[in-house]
Amino acid sequence: MLFGLMTTELKENLNEVSRKKNQIETILLHMTDGIIAFNMEGRIILVNPAATRLLRIMPEEETFENIFEKLNIEINMEKIIYLDNWTSSEERVNLGDKHINLFFAPLKDENERPAGVMVVIQDITEHVKLDNMRKEFVADVSHELKTPITSIMGYADTLLEGEYDKKTQDKFLNVIASEARRMAKLVTDLLALSRFDNNQVQAQKEEFDLGDLVKRCQDKLQFQIKQKKHQVECFVTANVPPVYADKDGVERVVLNILTNSIKYTKEEGHIKIYVGFVYNDAYIKVIDNGMGIPEEDLSRIFERFYRVDKARTREMGGTGLGLSIAKEILDRNNGSIDIKSEQGNGTEVVIRIPTK
Ligand code: ADP
């Protein structure tokens, strides 16, 4: 009787142990971080698939020493176990195009005696990429603000220091005013992006007619169109159903695309605008015969501050933020934007917006 009871209890305990082991194995199998445990001799006692993938190792053939020697990491087990007084240490390596973080910690047995070393391996490539983008962004913003400030200060100081006739004064003041406007536009664009980043703006969607909106944008840009003597034609297909989207946002996108076509097309250019309907989306297609975008720049055109020719587009008053804002707005409205272009021959921009 007693013996029977003992065997049942033992069986239960063993089941419990094997359940726990299974649980741990499943967790290790599906972890995105790599884990390797080494015994006191430096042999692998446990390794998960993420670790073999990240470090590109064959666990059967490896020891602590040769793994980290190959990675050019100067570390030895004794140091982790004894000298660091139970603290952990961290190392960073580049493996191909990946950035890897390694985290070393001593392993102890149930009596708190050293039993080996445990290494956690993290792929931090995405993190490093984002960090670099952030640094680049800060550098870009500072540079974009510094250029107009330098010129405003230069002209203002010149005016203060000398006596100039009215004509020269006006010329200098005009530069100051236009540079200040550029700065204001840049700051407004940055604030718009930052509001998107913080999810502060909920798109206020409503029904509206895309053809009407496009014509209104064209009217708003009459001055620039006349100045460059462009010929602009707008074709609206009959019966395009109303779209359901954030109207101010879409207007901003259309104004940006049309302004780009006007700016990046030489005088007396041709710009064609089509408004139509495919499947459940309404679309606007803007085709110009301007300078076009080189193929190698096309994939980066939606990045913040990306401009094909920095100096020239800055002269034209561009901030390099327009298309990235356009993309954010369309994403929020379940729409899309695509650009095809051939350097020297012109550009075609298509945006799609869902109808109700
Ligand atoms: P920007 O404010 O500088 O115009 P955008 O984000 O609107 O910034 O556009 C990014 C870059 O893409 C521009 O600087 C320009 O080099 C290029 N680009 C955009 N539209 C056109 C176009 N229609 N023709 C030629 N280049 C264009």
PDB file of N, CA, C and O in Angstrom, residues 2-75:
ATOM      1  N   LEU A   2       1.795   1.282   1.000  1.00  0.00           N
ATOM      2  CA  LEU A   2       2.708   2.431   1.121  1.00  0.00           C
ATOM      3  C   LEU A   2       3.597   2.529  -0.108  1.00  0.00           C
ATOM      4  O   LEU A   2       3.822   3.612  -0.665  1.00  0.00           O
ATOM      5  N   PHE A   3       4.025   1.345  -0.567  1.00  0.00           N
ATOM      6  CA  PHE A   3       4.897   1.311  -1.740  1.00  0.00           C
ATOM      7  C   PHE A   3       4.177   1.863  -2.980  1.00  0.00           C
ATOM      8  O   PHE A   3       4.714   2.665  -3.743  1.00  0.00           O
ATOM      9  N   GLY A   4       2.881   1.436  -3.092  1.00  0.00           N
ATOM     10  CA  GLY A   4       2.039   1.922  -4.210  1.00  0.00           C
ATOM     11  C   GLY A   4       1.950   3.420  -4.202  1.00  0.00           C
ATOM     12  O   GLY A   4       2.097   4.083  -5.236  1.00  0.00           O
ATOM     13  N   LEU A   5       1.700   3.994  -3.002  1.00  0.00           N
ATOM     14  CA  LEU A   5       1.560   5.438  -2.858  1.00  0.00           C
ATOM     15  C   LEU A   5       2.846   6.161  -3.278  1.00  0.00           C
ATOM     16  O   LEU A   5       2.835   7.177  -3.991  1.00  0.00           O
ATOM     17  N   MET A   6       3.962   5.565  -2.832  1.00  0.00           N
ATOM     18  CA  MET A   6       5.265   6.177  -3.147  1.00  0.00           C
ATOM     19  C   MET A   6       5.529   6.194  -4.645  1.00  0.00           C
ATOM     20  O   MET A   6       6.027   7.180  -5.191  1.00  0.00           O
ATOM     21  N   THR A   7       5.180   5.062  -5.318  1.00  0.00           N
ATOM     22  CA  THR A   7       5.432   5.043  -6.771  1.00  0.00           C
ATOM     23  C   THR A   7       4.569   6.086  -7.473  1.00  0.00           C
ATOM     24  O   THR A   7       5.030   6.761  -8.403  1.00  0.00           O
ATOM     25  N   THR A   8       3.293   6.224  -7.051  1.00  0.00           N
ATOM     26  CA  THR A   8       2.439   7.231  -7.692  1.00  0.00           C
ATOM     27  C   THR A   8       3.049   8.614  -7.519  1.00  0.00           C
ATOM     28  O   THR A   8       3.100   9.420  -8.467  1.00  0.00           O
ATOM     29  N   GLU A   9       3.471   8.917  -6.291  1.00  0.00           N
ATOM     30  CA  GLU A   9       4.046  10.248  -6.019  1.00  0.00           C
ATOM     31  C   GLU A   9       5.292  10.500  -6.859  1.00  0.00           C
ATOM     32  O   GLU A   9       5.479  11.564  -7.455  1.00  0.00           O
ATOM     33  N   LEU A  10       6.113   9.449  -6.939  1.00  0.00           N
ATOM     34  CA  LEU A  10       7.350   9.565  -7.708  1.00  0.00           C
ATOM     35  C   LEU A  10       7.044   9.828  -9.185  1.00  0.00           C
ATOM     36  O   LEU A  10       7.632  10.681  -9.845  1.00  0.00           O
ATOM     37  N   LYS A  11       6.036   9.085  -9.678  1.00  0.00           N
ATOM     38  CA  LYS A  11       5.630   9.243 -11.070  1.00  0.00           C
ATOM     39  C   LYS A  11       5.183  10.680 -11.326  1.00  0.00           C
ATOM     40  O   LYS A  11       5.537  11.306 -12.314  1.00  0.00           O
ATOM     41  N   GLU A  12       4.368  11.197 -10.396  1.00  0.00           N
ATOM     42  CA  GLU A  12       3.871  12.572 -10.537  1.00  0.00           C
ATOM     43  C   GLU A  12       5.009  13.577 -10.569  1.00  0.00           C
ATOM     44  O   GLU A  12       5.033  14.499 -11.361  1.00  0.00           O
ATOM     45  N   ASN A  13       5.957  13.348  -9.646  1.00  0.00           N
ATOM     46  CA  ASN A  13       7.120  14.250  -9.599  1.00  0.00           C
ATOM     47  C   ASN A  13       7.890  14.227 -10.911  1.00  0.00           C
ATOM     48  O   ASN A  13       8.290  15.268 -11.425  1.00  0.00           O
ATOM     49  N   LEU A  14       8.067  12.986 -11.416  1.00  0.00           N
ATOM     50  CA  LEU A  14       8.821  12.874 -12.675  1.00  0.00           C
ATOM     51  C   LEU A  14       8.077  13.563 -13.817  1.00  0.00           C
ATOM     52  O   LEU A  14       8.669  14.248 -14.650  1.00  0.00           O
ATOM     53  N   ASN A  15       6.742  13.390 -13.836  1.00  0.00           N
ATOM     54  CA  ASN A  15       5.919  14.053 -14.850  1.00  0.00           C
ATOM     55  C   ASN A  15       6.076  15.561 -14.775  1.00  0.00           C
ATOM     56  O   ASN A  15       6.204  16.250 -15.777  1.00  0.00           O
ATOM     57  N   GLU A  16       6.056  16.058 -13.547  1.00  0.00           N
ATOM     58  CA  GLU A  16       6.174  17.499 -13.310  1.00  0.00           C
ATOM     59  C   GLU A  16       7.525  18.003 -13.844  1.00  0.00           C
ATOM     60  O   GLU A  16       7.595  19.005 -14.550  1.00  0.00           O
ATOM     61  N   VAL A  17       8.583  17.221 -13.529  1.00  0.00           N
ATOM     62  CA  VAL A  17       9.919  17.605 -14.000  1.00  0.00           C
ATOM     63  C   VAL A  17       9.949  17.642 -15.526  1.00  0.00           C
ATOM     64  O   VAL A  17      10.435  18.584 -16.142  1.00  0.00           O
ATOM     65  N   SER A  18       9.369  16.604 -16.142  1.00  0.00           N
ATOM     66  CA  SER A  18       9.464  16.555 -17.597  1.00  0.00           C
ATOM     67  C   SER A  18       8.593  17.650 -18.226  1.00  0.00           C
ATOM     68  O   SER A  18       8.927  18.202 -19.265  1.00  0.00           O
ATOM     69  N   ARG A  19       7.463  17.996 -17.570  1.00  0.00           N
ATOM     70  CA  ARG A  19       6.619  19.094 -18.075  1.00  0.00           C
ATOM     71  C   ARG A  19       7.410  20.401 -18.051  1.00  0.00           C
ATOM     72  O   ARG A  19       7.434  21.153 -19.021  1.00  0.00           O
ATOM     73  N   LYS A  20       8.083  20.643 -16.914  1.00  0.00           N
ATOM     74  CA  LYS A  20       8.873  21.876 -16.778  1.00  0.00           C
ATOM     75  C   LYS A  20       9.970  21.931 -17.831  1.00  0.00           C
ATOM     76  O   LYS A  20      10.230  22.965 -18.434  1.00  0.00           O
ATOM     77  N   LYS A  21      10.628  20.760 -18.050  1.00  0.00           N
ATOM     78  CA  LYS A  21      11.718  20.707 -19.025  1.00  0.00           C
ATOM     79  C   LYS A  21      11.181  21.039 -20.412  1.00  0.00           C
ATOM     80  O   LYS A  21      11.763  21.821 -21.153  1.00  0.00           O
ATOM     81  N   ASN A  22      10.001  20.455 -20.725  1.00  0.00           N
ATOM     82  CA  ASN A  22       9.379  20.728 -22.021  1.00  0.00           C
ATOM     83  C   ASN A  22       9.070  22.208 -22.201  1.00  0.00           C
ATOM     84  O   ASN A  22       9.291  22.778 -23.258  1.00  0.00           O
ATOM     85  N   GLN A  23       8.540  22.781 -21.124  1.00  0.00           N
ATOM     86  CA  GLN A  23       8.192  24.210 -21.179  1.00  0.00           C
ATOM     87  C   GLN A  23       9.428  25.040 -21.495  1.00  0.00           C
ATOM     88  O   GLN A  23       9.419  25.888 -22.386  1.00  0.00           O
ATOM     89  N   ILE A  24      10.499  24.758 -20.756  1.00  0.00           N
ATOM     90  CA  ILE A  24      11.728  25.541 -20.954  1.00  0.00           C
ATOM     91  C   ILE A  24      12.261  25.351 -22.367  1.00  0.00           C
ATOM     92  O   ILE A  24      12.641  26.300 -23.044  1.00  0.00           O
ATOM     93  N   GLU A  25      12.202  24.073 -22.840  1.00  0.00           N
ATOM     94  CA  GLU A  25      12.699  23.825 -24.195  1.00  0.00           C
ATOM     95  C   GLU A  25      11.891  24.578 -25.241  1.00  0.00           C
ATOM     96  O   GLU A  25      12.433  25.125 -26.189  1.00  0.00           O
ATOM     97  N   THR A  26      10.576  24.630 -25.053  1.00  0.00           N
ATOM     98  CA  THR A  26       9.727  25.353 -26.012  1.00  0.00           C
ATOM     99  C   THR A  26      10.050  26.839 -26.002  1.00  0.00           C
ATOM    100  O   THR A  26      10.144  27.477 -27.049  1.00  0.00           O
ATOM    101  N   ILE A  27      10.221  27.382 -24.786  1.00  0.00           N
ATOM    102  CA  ILE A  27      10.545  28.809 -24.689  1.00  0.00           C
ATOM    103  C   ILE A  27      11.854  29.099 -25.426  1.00  0.00           C
ATOM    104  O   ILE A  27      11.939  29.998 -26.256  1.00  0.00           O
ATOM    105  N   LEU A  28      12.863  28.268 -25.146  1.00  0.00           N
ATOM    106  CA  LEU A  28      14.177  28.481 -25.775  1.00  0.00           C
ATOM    107  C   LEU A  28      14.098  28.361 -27.293  1.00  0.00           C
ATOM    108  O   LEU A  28      14.718  29.117 -28.030  1.00  0.00           O
ATOM    109  N   LEU A  29      13.291  27.400 -27.748  1.00  0.00           N
ATOM    110  CA  LEU A  29      13.172  27.152 -29.183  1.00  0.00           C
ATOM    111  C   LEU A  29      12.613  28.373 -29.900  1.00  0.00           C
ATOM    112  O   LEU A  29      13.042  28.732 -30.990  1.00  0.00           O
ATOM    113  N   HIS A  30      11.658  29.045 -29.283  1.00  0.00           N
ATOM    114  CA  HIS A  30      10.973  30.143 -29.969  1.00  0.00           C
ATOM    115  C   HIS A  30      11.514  31.529 -29.640  1.00  0.00           C
ATOM    116  O   HIS A  30      11.013  32.516 -30.147  1.00  0.00           O
ATOM    117  N   MET A  31      12.521  31.574 -28.764  1.00  0.00           N
ATOM    118  CA  MET A  31      13.066  32.895 -28.418  1.00  0.00           C
ATOM    119  C   MET A  31      13.799  33.516 -29.595  1.00  0.00           C
ATOM    120  O   MET A  31      14.498  32.821 -30.333  1.00  0.00           O
ATOM    121  N   THR A  32      13.641  34.839 -29.777  1.00  0.00           N
ATOM    122  CA  THR A  32      14.401  35.485 -30.858  1.00  0.00           C
ATOM    123  C   THR A  32      15.834  35.767 -30.404  1.00  0.00           C
ATOM    124  O   THR A  32      16.736  35.879 -31.214  1.00  0.00           O
ATOM    125  N   ASP A  33      16.053  35.886 -29.093  1.00  0.00           N
ATOM    126  CA  ASP A  33      17.421  36.041 -28.592  1.00  0.00           C
ATOM    127  C   ASP A  33      18.077  34.670 -28.520  1.00  0.00           C
ATOM    128  O   ASP A  33      17.413  33.672 -28.241  1.00  0.00           O
ATOM    129  N   GLY A  34      19.381  34.648 -28.762  1.00  0.00           N
ATOM    130  CA  GLY A  34      20.098  33.388 -28.660  1.00  0.00           C
ATOM    131  C   GLY A  34      20.567  33.154 -27.230  1.00  0.00           C
ATOM    132  O   GLY A  34      20.867  34.098 -26.496  1.00  0.00           O
ATOM    133  N   ILE A  35      20.611  31.884 -26.841  1.00  0.00           N
ATOM    134  CA  ILE A  35      21.097  31.533 -25.494  1.00  0.00           C
ATOM    135  C   ILE A  35      22.077  30.373 -25.628  1.00  0.00           C
ATOM    136  O   ILE A  35      21.772  29.398 -26.320  1.00  0.00           O
ATOM    137  N   ILE A  36      23.234  30.488 -24.980  1.00  0.00           N
ATOM    138  CA  ILE A  36      24.130  29.331 -24.889  1.00  0.00           C
ATOM    139  C   ILE A  36      24.591  29.214 -23.439  1.00  0.00           C
ATOM    140  O   ILE A  36      24.959  30.219 -22.828  1.00  0.00           O
ATOM    141  N   ALA A  37      24.560  27.980 -22.911  1.00  0.00           N
ATOM    142  CA  ALA A  37      25.115  27.753 -21.579  1.00  0.00           C
ATOM    143  C   ALA A  37      26.331  26.844 -21.734  1.00  0.00           C
ATOM    144  O   ALA A  37      26.299  25.873 -22.497  1.00  0.00           O
ATOM    145  N   PHE A  38      27.437  27.220 -21.079  1.00  0.00           N
ATOM    146  CA  PHE A  38      28.671  26.426 -21.120  1.00  0.00           C
ATOM    147  C   PHE A  38      28.920  25.857 -19.733  1.00  0.00           C
ATOM    148  O   PHE A  38      28.663  26.537 -18.724  1.00  0.00           O
ATOM    149  N   ASN A  39      29.458  24.614 -19.666  1.00  0.00           N
ATOM    150  CA  ASN A  39      29.848  24.098 -18.362  1.00  0.00           C
ATOM    151  C   ASN A  39      31.241  24.606 -17.992  1.00  0.00           C
ATOM    152  O   ASN A  39      31.828  25.384 -18.751  1.00  0.00           O
ATOM    153  N   MET A  40      31.764  24.165 -16.859  1.00  0.00           N
ATOM    154  CA  MET A  40      33.035  24.705 -16.380  1.00  0.00           C
ATOM    155  C   MET A  40      34.193  24.404 -17.347  1.00  0.00           C
ATOM    156  O   MET A  40      35.198  25.083 -17.346  1.00  0.00           O
ATOM    157  N   GLU A  41      34.030  23.350 -18.168  1.00  0.00           N
ATOM    158  CA  GLU A  41      35.093  23.009 -19.133  1.00  0.00           C
ATOM    159  C   GLU A  41      34.953  23.786 -20.435  1.00  0.00           C
ATOM    160  O   GLU A  41      35.741  23.597 -21.365  1.00  0.00           O
ATOM    161  N   GLY A  42      33.921  24.603 -20.526  1.00  0.00           N
ATOM    162  CA  GLY A  42      33.738  25.392 -21.751  1.00  0.00           C
ATOM    163  C   GLY A  42      32.966  24.650 -22.827  1.00  0.00           C
ATOM    164  O   GLY A  42      32.893  25.088 -23.967  1.00  0.00           O
ATOM    165  N   ARG A  43      32.374  23.482 -22.480  1.00  0.00           N
ATOM    166  CA  ARG A  43      31.560  22.753 -23.461  1.00  0.00           C
ATOM    167  C   ARG A  43      30.126  23.253 -23.393  1.00  0.00           C
ATOM    168  O   ARG A  43      29.633  23.646 -22.337  1.00  0.00           O
ATOM    169  N   ILE A  44      29.478  23.193 -24.560  1.00  0.00           N
ATOM    170  CA  ILE A  44      28.082  23.669 -24.611  1.00  0.00           C
ATOM    171  C   ILE A  44      27.157  22.657 -23.940  1.00  0.00           C
ATOM    172  O   ILE A  44      27.156  21.473 -24.291  1.00  0.00           O
ATOM    173  N   ILE A  45      26.361  23.110 -22.952  1.00  0.00           N
ATOM    174  CA  ILE A  45      25.390  22.187 -22.355  1.00  0.00           C
ATOM    175  C   ILE A  45      23.972  22.522 -22.808  1.00  0.00           C
ATOM    176  O   ILE A  45      23.061  21.728 -22.679  1.00  0.00           O
ATOM    177  N   LEU A  46      23.819  23.698 -23.356  1.00  0.00           N
ATOM    178  CA  LEU A  46      22.493  24.072 -23.841  1.00  0.00           C
ATOM    179  C   LEU A  46      22.652  25.176 -24.888  1.00  0.00           C
ATOM    180  O   LEU A  46      23.438  26.100 -24.715  1.00  0.00           O
ATOM    181  N   VAL A  47      21.912  25.040 -25.994  1.00  0.00           N
ATOM    182  CA  VAL A  47      21.987  26.087 -27.013  1.00  0.00           C
ATOM    183  C   VAL A  47      20.652  26.117 -27.746  1.00  0.00           C
ATOM    184  O   VAL A  47      20.037  25.079 -27.961  1.00  0.00           O
ATOM    185  N   ASN A  48      20.155  27.301 -28.073  1.00  0.00           N
ATOM    186  CA  ASN A  48      18.882  27.346 -28.815  1.00  0.00           C
ATOM    187  C   ASN A  48      19.138  27.715 -30.283  1.00  0.00           C
ATOM    188  O   ASN A  48      20.228  28.185 -30.628  1.00  0.00           O
ATOM    189  N   PRO A  49      18.146  27.471 -31.165  1.00  0.00           N
ATOM    190  CA  PRO A  49      18.364  27.698 -32.602  1.00  0.00           C
ATOM    191  C   PRO A  49      18.757  29.155 -32.923  1.00  0.00           C
ATOM    192  O   PRO A  49      19.572  29.380 -33.817  1.00  0.00           O
ATOM    193  N   ALA A  50      18.196  30.115 -32.167  1.00  0.00           N
ATOM    194  CA  ALA A  50      18.536  31.514 -32.445  1.00  0.00           C
ATOM    195  C   ALA A  50      20.036  31.752 -32.281  1.00  0.00           C
ATOM    196  O   ALA A  50      20.651  32.488 -33.053  1.00  0.00           O
ATOM    197  N   ALA A  51      20.642  31.101 -31.288  1.00  0.00           N
ATOM    198  CA  ALA A  51      22.074  31.292 -31.042  1.00  0.00           C
ATOM    199  C   ALA A  51      22.911  30.733 -32.187  1.00  0.00           C
ATOM    200  O   ALA A  51      23.838  31.388 -32.659  1.00  0.00           O
ATOM    201  N   THR A  52      22.565  29.537 -32.668  1.00  0.00           N
ATOM    202  CA  THR A  52      23.356  28.957 -33.764  1.00  0.00           C
ATOM    203  C   THR A  52      23.190  29.806 -35.023  1.00  0.00           C
ATOM    204  O   THR A  52      24.127  29.980 -35.791  1.00  0.00           O
ATOM    205  N   ARG A  53      21.986  30.352 -35.212  1.00  0.00           N
ATOM    206  CA  ARG A  53      21.745  31.165 -36.406  1.00  0.00           C
ATOM    207  C   ARG A  53      22.513  32.485 -36.316  1.00  0.00           C
ATOM    208  O   ARG A  53      23.207  32.878 -37.246  1.00  0.00           O
ATOM    209  N   LEU A  54      22.400  33.162 -35.177  1.00  0.00           N
ATOM    210  CA  LEU A  54      23.012  34.481 -35.049  1.00  0.00           C
ATOM    211  C   LEU A  54      24.539  34.413 -35.103  1.00  0.00           C
ATOM    212  O   LEU A  54      25.182  35.236 -35.711  1.00  0.00           O
ATOM    213  N   LEU A  55      25.107  33.395 -34.429  1.00  0.00           N
ATOM    214  CA  LEU A  55      26.572  33.311 -34.395  1.00  0.00           C
ATOM    215  C   LEU A  55      27.134  32.421 -35.495  1.00  0.00           C
ATOM    216  O   LEU A  55      28.339  32.303 -35.652  1.00  0.00           O
ATOM    217  N   ARG A  56      26.243  31.820 -36.272  1.00  0.00           N
ATOM    218  CA  ARG A  56      26.640  30.913 -37.371  1.00  0.00           C
ATOM    219  C   ARG A  56      27.610  29.837 -36.866  1.00  0.00           C
ATOM    220  O   ARG A  56      28.751  29.746 -37.332  1.00  0.00           O
ATOM    221  N   ILE A  57      27.170  29.076 -35.886  1.00  0.00           N
ATOM    222  CA  ILE A  57      28.052  28.037 -35.329  1.00  0.00           C
ATOM    223  C   ILE A  57      27.422  26.656 -35.464  1.00  0.00           C
ATOM    224  O   ILE A  57      26.211  26.527 -35.643  1.00  0.00           O
ATOM    225  N   MET A  58      28.274  25.639 -35.406  1.00  0.00           N
ATOM    226  CA  MET A  58      27.805  24.249 -35.354  1.00  0.00           C
ATOM    227  C   MET A  58      28.056  23.792 -33.921  1.00  0.00           C
ATOM    228  O   MET A  58      29.202  23.451 -33.574  1.00  0.00           O
ATOM    229  N   PRO A  59      27.044  23.755 -33.076  1.00  0.00           N
ATOM    230  CA  PRO A  59      27.238  23.567 -31.635  1.00  0.00           C
ATOM    231  C   PRO A  59      28.069  22.335 -31.272  1.00  0.00           C
ATOM    232  O   PRO A  59      28.799  22.348 -30.297  1.00  0.00           O
ATOM    233  N   GLU A  60      27.979  21.252 -32.093  1.00  0.00           N
ATOM    234  CA  GLU A  60      28.698  20.009 -31.743  1.00  0.00           C
ATOM    235  C   GLU A  60      30.205  20.246 -31.772  1.00  0.00           C
ATOM    236  O   GLU A  60      30.957  19.575 -31.076  1.00  0.00           O
ATOM    237  N   GLU A  61      30.623  21.170 -32.620  1.00  0.00           N
ATOM    238  CA  GLU A  61      32.063  21.318 -32.822  1.00  0.00           C
ATOM    239  C   GLU A  61      32.681  22.446 -32.006  1.00  0.00           C
ATOM    240  O   GLU A  61      33.861  22.734 -32.128  1.00  0.00           O
ATOM    241  N   GLU A  62      31.862  23.126 -31.223  1.00  0.00           N
ATOM    242  CA  GLU A  62      32.377  24.367 -30.653  1.00  0.00           C
ATOM    243  C   GLU A  62      32.608  24.293 -29.147  1.00  0.00           C
ATOM    244  O   GLU A  62      31.981  23.521 -28.444  1.00  0.00           O
ATOM    245  N   THR A  63      33.546  25.144 -28.686  1.00  0.00           N
ATOM    246  CA  THR A  63      33.729  25.357 -27.250  1.00  0.00           C
ATOM    247  C   THR A  63      33.692  26.861 -27.012  1.00  0.00           C
ATOM    248  O   THR A  63      33.728  27.639 -27.971  1.00  0.00           O
ATOM    249  N   PHE A  64      33.633  27.237 -25.745  1.00  0.00           N
ATOM    250  CA  PHE A  64      33.604  28.658 -25.382  1.00  0.00           C
ATOM    251  C   PHE A  64      34.759  29.392 -26.052  1.00  0.00           C
ATOM    252  O   PHE A  64      34.567  30.406 -26.710  1.00  0.00           O
ATOM    253  N   GLU A  65      35.939  28.784 -25.917  1.00  0.00           N
ATOM    254  CA  GLU A  65      37.142  29.467 -26.405  1.00  0.00           C
ATOM    255  C   GLU A  65      37.103  29.721 -27.902  1.00  0.00           C
ATOM    256  O   GLU A  65      37.294  30.846 -28.352  1.00  0.00           O
ATOM    257  N   ASN A  66      36.807  28.643 -28.702  1.00  0.00           N
ATOM    258  CA  ASN A  66      36.912  28.878 -30.151  1.00  0.00           C
ATOM    259  C   ASN A  66      35.776  29.713 -30.717  1.00  0.00           C
ATOM    260  O   ASN A  66      35.946  30.422 -31.698  1.00  0.00           O
ATOM    261  N   ILE A  67      34.607  29.696 -30.074  1.00  0.00           N
ATOM    262  CA  ILE A  67      33.514  30.556 -30.568  1.00  0.00           C
ATOM    263  C   ILE A  67      33.923  32.022 -30.479  1.00  0.00           C
ATOM    264  O   ILE A  67      33.822  32.776 -31.447  1.00  0.00           O
ATOM    265  N   PHE A  68      34.416  32.410 -29.298  1.00  0.00           N
ATOM    266  CA  PHE A  68      34.656  33.854 -29.113  1.00  0.00           C
ATOM    267  C   PHE A  68      35.997  34.305 -29.692  1.00  0.00           C
ATOM    268  O   PHE A  68      36.172  35.471 -30.002  1.00  0.00           O
ATOM    269  N   GLU A  69      36.891  33.338 -29.890  1.00  0.00           N
ATOM    270  CA  GLU A  69      38.137  33.659 -30.577  1.00  0.00           C
ATOM    271  C   GLU A  69      37.829  34.035 -32.024  1.00  0.00           C
ATOM    272  O   GLU A  69      38.322  35.018 -32.552  1.00  0.00           O
ATOM    273  N   LYS A  70      36.928  33.226 -32.644  1.00  0.00           N
ATOM    274  CA  LYS A  70      36.560  33.495 -34.041  1.00  0.00           C
ATOM    275  C   LYS A  70      35.885  34.856 -34.177  1.00  0.00           C
ATOM    276  O   LYS A  70      35.941  35.491 -35.219  1.00  0.00           O
ATOM    277  N   LEU A  71      35.201  35.298 -33.122  1.00  0.00           N
ATOM    278  CA  LEU A  71      34.502  36.594 -33.185  1.00  0.00           C
ATOM    279  C   LEU A  71      35.413  37.748 -32.756  1.00  0.00           C
ATOM    280  O   LEU A  71      34.971  38.890 -32.657  1.00  0.00           O
ATOM    281  N   ASN A  72      36.683  37.401 -32.498  1.00  0.00           N
ATOM    282  CA  ASN A  72      37.643  38.421 -32.045  1.00  0.00           C
ATOM    283  C   ASN A  72      37.246  39.097 -30.745  1.00  0.00           C
ATOM    284  O   ASN A  72      37.442  40.299 -30.559  1.00  0.00           O
ATOM    285  N   ILE A  73      36.627  38.312 -29.859  1.00  0.00           N
ATOM    286  CA  ILE A  73      36.273  38.889 -28.565  1.00  0.00           C
ATOM    287  C   ILE A  73      37.245  38.343 -27.524  1.00  0.00           C
ATOM    288  O   ILE A  73      37.393  37.126 -27.374  1.00  0.00           O
ATOM    289  N   GLU A  74      37.890  39.275 -26.844  1.00  0.00           N
ATOM    290  CA  GLU A  74      38.837  38.826 -25.827  1.00  0.00           C
ATOM    291  C   GLU A  74      38.103  38.643 -24.513  1.00  0.00           C
ATOM    292  O   GLU A  74      37.808  39.598 -23.808  1.00  0.00           O
ATOM    293  N   ILE A  75      37.777  37.393 -24.229  1.00  0.00           N
ATOM    294  CA  ILE A  75      37.049  37.145 -22.985  1.00  0.00           C
ATOM    295  C   ILE A  75      37.408  35.739 -22.544  1.00  0.00           C
ATOM    296  O   ILE A  75      37.639  34.878 -23.384  1.00  0.00           O
TER     297      ILE A  75
END
